[in-house]
PDB file of C-alpha atoms in Angstrom:
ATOM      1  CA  UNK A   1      -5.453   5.462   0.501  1.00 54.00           C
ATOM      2  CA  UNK A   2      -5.229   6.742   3.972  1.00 64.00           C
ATOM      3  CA  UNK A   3      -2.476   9.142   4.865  1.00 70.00           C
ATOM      4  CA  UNK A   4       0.074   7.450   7.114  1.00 71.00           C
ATOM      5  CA  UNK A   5       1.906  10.212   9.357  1.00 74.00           C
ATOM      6  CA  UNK A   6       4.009   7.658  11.874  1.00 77.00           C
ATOM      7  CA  UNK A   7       7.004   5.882  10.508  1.00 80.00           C
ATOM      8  CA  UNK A   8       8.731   2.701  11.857  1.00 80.00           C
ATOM      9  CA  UNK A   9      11.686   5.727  13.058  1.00 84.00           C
ATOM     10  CA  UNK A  10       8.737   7.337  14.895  1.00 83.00           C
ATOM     11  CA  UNK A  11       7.167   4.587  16.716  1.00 81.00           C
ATOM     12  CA  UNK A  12      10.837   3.203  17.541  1.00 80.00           C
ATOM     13  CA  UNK A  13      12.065   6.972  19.148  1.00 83.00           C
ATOM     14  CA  UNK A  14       8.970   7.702  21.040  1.00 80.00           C
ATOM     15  CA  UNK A  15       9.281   9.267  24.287  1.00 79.00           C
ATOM     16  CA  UNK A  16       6.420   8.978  26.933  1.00 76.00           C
ATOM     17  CA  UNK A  17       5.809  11.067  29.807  1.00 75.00           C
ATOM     18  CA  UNK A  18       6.755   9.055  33.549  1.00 73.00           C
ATOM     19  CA  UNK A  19       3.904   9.876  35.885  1.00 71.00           C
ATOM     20  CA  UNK A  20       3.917   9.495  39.862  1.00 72.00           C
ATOM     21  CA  UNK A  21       2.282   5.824  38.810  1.00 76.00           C
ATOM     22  CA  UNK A  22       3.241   5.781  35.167  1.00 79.00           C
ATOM     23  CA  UNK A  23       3.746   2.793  32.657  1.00 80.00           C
ATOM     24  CA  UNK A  24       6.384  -0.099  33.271  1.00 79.00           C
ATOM     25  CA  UNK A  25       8.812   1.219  30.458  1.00 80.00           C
ATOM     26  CA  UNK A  26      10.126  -2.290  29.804  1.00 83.00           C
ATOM     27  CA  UNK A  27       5.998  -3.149  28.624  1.00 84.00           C
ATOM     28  CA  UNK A  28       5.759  -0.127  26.431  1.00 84.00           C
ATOM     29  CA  UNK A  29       9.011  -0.818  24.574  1.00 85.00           C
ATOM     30  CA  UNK A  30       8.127  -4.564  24.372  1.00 87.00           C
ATOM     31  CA  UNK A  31       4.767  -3.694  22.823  1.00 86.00           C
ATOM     32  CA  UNK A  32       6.185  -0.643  20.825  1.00 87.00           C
ATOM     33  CA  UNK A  33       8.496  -3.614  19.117  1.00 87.00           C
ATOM     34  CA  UNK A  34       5.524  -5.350  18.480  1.00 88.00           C
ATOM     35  CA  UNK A  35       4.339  -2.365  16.808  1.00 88.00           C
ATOM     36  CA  UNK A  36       7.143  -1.947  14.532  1.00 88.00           C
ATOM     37  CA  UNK A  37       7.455  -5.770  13.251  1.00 89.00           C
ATOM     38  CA  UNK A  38       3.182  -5.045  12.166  1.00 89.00           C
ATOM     39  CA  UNK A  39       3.681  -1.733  10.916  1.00 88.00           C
ATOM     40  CA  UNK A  40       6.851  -3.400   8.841  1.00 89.00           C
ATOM     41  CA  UNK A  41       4.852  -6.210   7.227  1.00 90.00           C
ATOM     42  CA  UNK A  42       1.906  -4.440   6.484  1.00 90.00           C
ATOM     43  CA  UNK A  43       4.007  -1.900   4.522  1.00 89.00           C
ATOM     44  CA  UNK A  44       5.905  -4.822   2.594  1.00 92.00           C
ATOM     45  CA  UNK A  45       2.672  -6.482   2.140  1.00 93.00           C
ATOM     46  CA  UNK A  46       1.149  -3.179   0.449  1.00 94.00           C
ATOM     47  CA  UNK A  47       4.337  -3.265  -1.548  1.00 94.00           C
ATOM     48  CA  UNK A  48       3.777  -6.506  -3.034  1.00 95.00           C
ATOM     49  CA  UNK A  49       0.237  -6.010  -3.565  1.00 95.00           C
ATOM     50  CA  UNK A  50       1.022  -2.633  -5.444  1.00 95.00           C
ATOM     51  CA  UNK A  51       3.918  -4.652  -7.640  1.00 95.00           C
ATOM     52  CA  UNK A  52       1.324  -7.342  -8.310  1.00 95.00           C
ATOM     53  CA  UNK A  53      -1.608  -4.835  -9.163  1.00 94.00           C
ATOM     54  CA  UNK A  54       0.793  -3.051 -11.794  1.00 94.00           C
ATOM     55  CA  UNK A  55       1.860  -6.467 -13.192  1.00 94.00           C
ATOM     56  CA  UNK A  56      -1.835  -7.232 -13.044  1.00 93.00           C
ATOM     57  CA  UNK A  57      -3.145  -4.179 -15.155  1.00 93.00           C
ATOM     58  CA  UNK A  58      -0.033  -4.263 -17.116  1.00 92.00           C
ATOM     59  CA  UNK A  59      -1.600  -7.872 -18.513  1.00 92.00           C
ATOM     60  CA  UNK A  60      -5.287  -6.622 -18.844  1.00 91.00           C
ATOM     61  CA  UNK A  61      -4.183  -3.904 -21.105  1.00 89.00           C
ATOM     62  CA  UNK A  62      -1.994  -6.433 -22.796  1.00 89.00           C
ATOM     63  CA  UNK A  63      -4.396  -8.765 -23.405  1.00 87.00           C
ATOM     64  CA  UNK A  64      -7.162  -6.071 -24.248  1.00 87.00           C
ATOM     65  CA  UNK A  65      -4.710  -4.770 -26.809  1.00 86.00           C
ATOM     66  CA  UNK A  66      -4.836  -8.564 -28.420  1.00 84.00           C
ATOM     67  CA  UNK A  67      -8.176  -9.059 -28.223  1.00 81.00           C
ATOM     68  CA  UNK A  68      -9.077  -5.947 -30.291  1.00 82.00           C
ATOM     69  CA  UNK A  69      -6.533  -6.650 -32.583  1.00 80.00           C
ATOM     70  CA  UNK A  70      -8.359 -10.079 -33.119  1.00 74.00           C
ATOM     71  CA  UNK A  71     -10.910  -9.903 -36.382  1.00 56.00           C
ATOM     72  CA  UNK A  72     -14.904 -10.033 -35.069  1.00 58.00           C
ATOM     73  CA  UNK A  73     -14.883 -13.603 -36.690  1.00 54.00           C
ATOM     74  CA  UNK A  74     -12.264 -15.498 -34.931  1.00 54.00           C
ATOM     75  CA  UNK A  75     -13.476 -14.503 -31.532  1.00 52.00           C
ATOM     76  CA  UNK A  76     -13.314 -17.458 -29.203  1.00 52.00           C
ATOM     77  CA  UNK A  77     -16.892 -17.004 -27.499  1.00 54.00           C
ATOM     78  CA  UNK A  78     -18.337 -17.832 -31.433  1.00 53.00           C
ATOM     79  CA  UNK A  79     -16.355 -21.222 -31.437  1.00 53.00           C
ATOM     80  CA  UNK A  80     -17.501 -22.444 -28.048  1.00 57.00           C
ATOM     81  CA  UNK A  81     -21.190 -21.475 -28.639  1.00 61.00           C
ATOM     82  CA  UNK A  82     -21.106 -23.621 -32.008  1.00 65.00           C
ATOM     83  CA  UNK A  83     -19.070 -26.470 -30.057  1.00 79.00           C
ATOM     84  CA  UNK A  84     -22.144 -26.346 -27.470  1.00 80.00           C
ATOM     85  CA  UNK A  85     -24.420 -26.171 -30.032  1.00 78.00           C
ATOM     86  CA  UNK A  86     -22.666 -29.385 -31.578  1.00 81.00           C
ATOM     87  CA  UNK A  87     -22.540 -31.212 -28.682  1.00 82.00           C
ATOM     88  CA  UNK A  88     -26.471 -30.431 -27.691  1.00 82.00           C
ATOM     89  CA  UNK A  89     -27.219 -31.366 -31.218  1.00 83.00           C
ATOM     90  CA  UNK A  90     -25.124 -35.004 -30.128  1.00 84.00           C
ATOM     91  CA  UNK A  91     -26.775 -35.751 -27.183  1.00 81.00           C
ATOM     92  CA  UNK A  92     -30.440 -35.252 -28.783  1.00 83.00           C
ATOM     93  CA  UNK A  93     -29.565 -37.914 -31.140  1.00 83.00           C
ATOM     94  CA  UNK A  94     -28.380 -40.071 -28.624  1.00 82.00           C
ATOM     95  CA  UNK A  95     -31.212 -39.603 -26.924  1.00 82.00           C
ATOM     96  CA  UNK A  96     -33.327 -40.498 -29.639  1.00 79.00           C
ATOM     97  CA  UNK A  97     -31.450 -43.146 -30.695  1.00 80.00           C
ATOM     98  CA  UNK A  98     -30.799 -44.962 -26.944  1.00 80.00           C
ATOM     99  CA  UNK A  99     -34.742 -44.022 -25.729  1.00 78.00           C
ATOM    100  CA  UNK A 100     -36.432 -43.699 -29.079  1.00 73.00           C
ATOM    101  CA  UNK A 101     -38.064 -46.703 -29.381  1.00 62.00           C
ATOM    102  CA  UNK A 102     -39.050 -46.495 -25.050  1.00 64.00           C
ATOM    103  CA  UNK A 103     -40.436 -43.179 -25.582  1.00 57.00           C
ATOM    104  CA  UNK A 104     -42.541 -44.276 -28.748  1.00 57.00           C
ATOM    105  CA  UNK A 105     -44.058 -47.536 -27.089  1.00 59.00           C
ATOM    106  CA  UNK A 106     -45.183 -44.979 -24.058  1.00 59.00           C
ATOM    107  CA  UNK A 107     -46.530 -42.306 -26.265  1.00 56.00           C
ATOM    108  CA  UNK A 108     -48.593 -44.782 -27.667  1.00 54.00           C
ATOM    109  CA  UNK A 109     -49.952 -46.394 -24.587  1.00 53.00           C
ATOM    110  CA  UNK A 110     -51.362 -43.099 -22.620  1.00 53.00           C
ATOM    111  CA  UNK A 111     -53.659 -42.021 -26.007  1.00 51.00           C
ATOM    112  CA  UNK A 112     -55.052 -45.622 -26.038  1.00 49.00           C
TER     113      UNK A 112
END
């Protein structure tokens, strides 16, 4: 992460140098304020993102620990490729049974 050397304190005391034709000082602290209220959400929103990424690992090691506690058999990928298998198996015979007898009578015809 990139090192941050100003501070809300720092952006809030600086000082700048009045020329002959220098800056409206009213503008610069107006924008300075601006500044500050940015520089203050982006460090609460790097907060909550850092609170969120520890609660997030904290739940991927969690649930890794779960899944190898699991036995190789009762893995849930094994159960859904035998449920697609089932239903696959389902729709073939409904396919059969619904178009069989179409599918037969055109078979027939094209090898006459």
């Amino acid at each position: 992460m990139a090192n941050r050397t100003l501070t809300t304190k720092d952006i809030l005391q600086k000082e700048f140098k009045t020329g002959m034709r220098g800056y409206n000082p009213a503008e610069v602290d107006e924008y300075l304020d601006e500044v500050i209220r940015d520089y203050e959400s982006y460090n609460k929103e790097i907060s909550q993102l850092k609170a969120e990424n520890e609660r997030l690992h904290s739940k991927v090691d969690e649930l890794t620990k779960q899944a190898t506690l699991q036995k190789p058999g009762q893995s849930g990928q094994s159960s859904n490729t035998v449920t697609n298998f089932d239903i696959l198996k389902r729709l073939s015979n409904l396919e059969r049974h619904v178009f069989g007898s179409k599918l037969d009578t055109d078979n027939s015809s094209e090898f006459e």
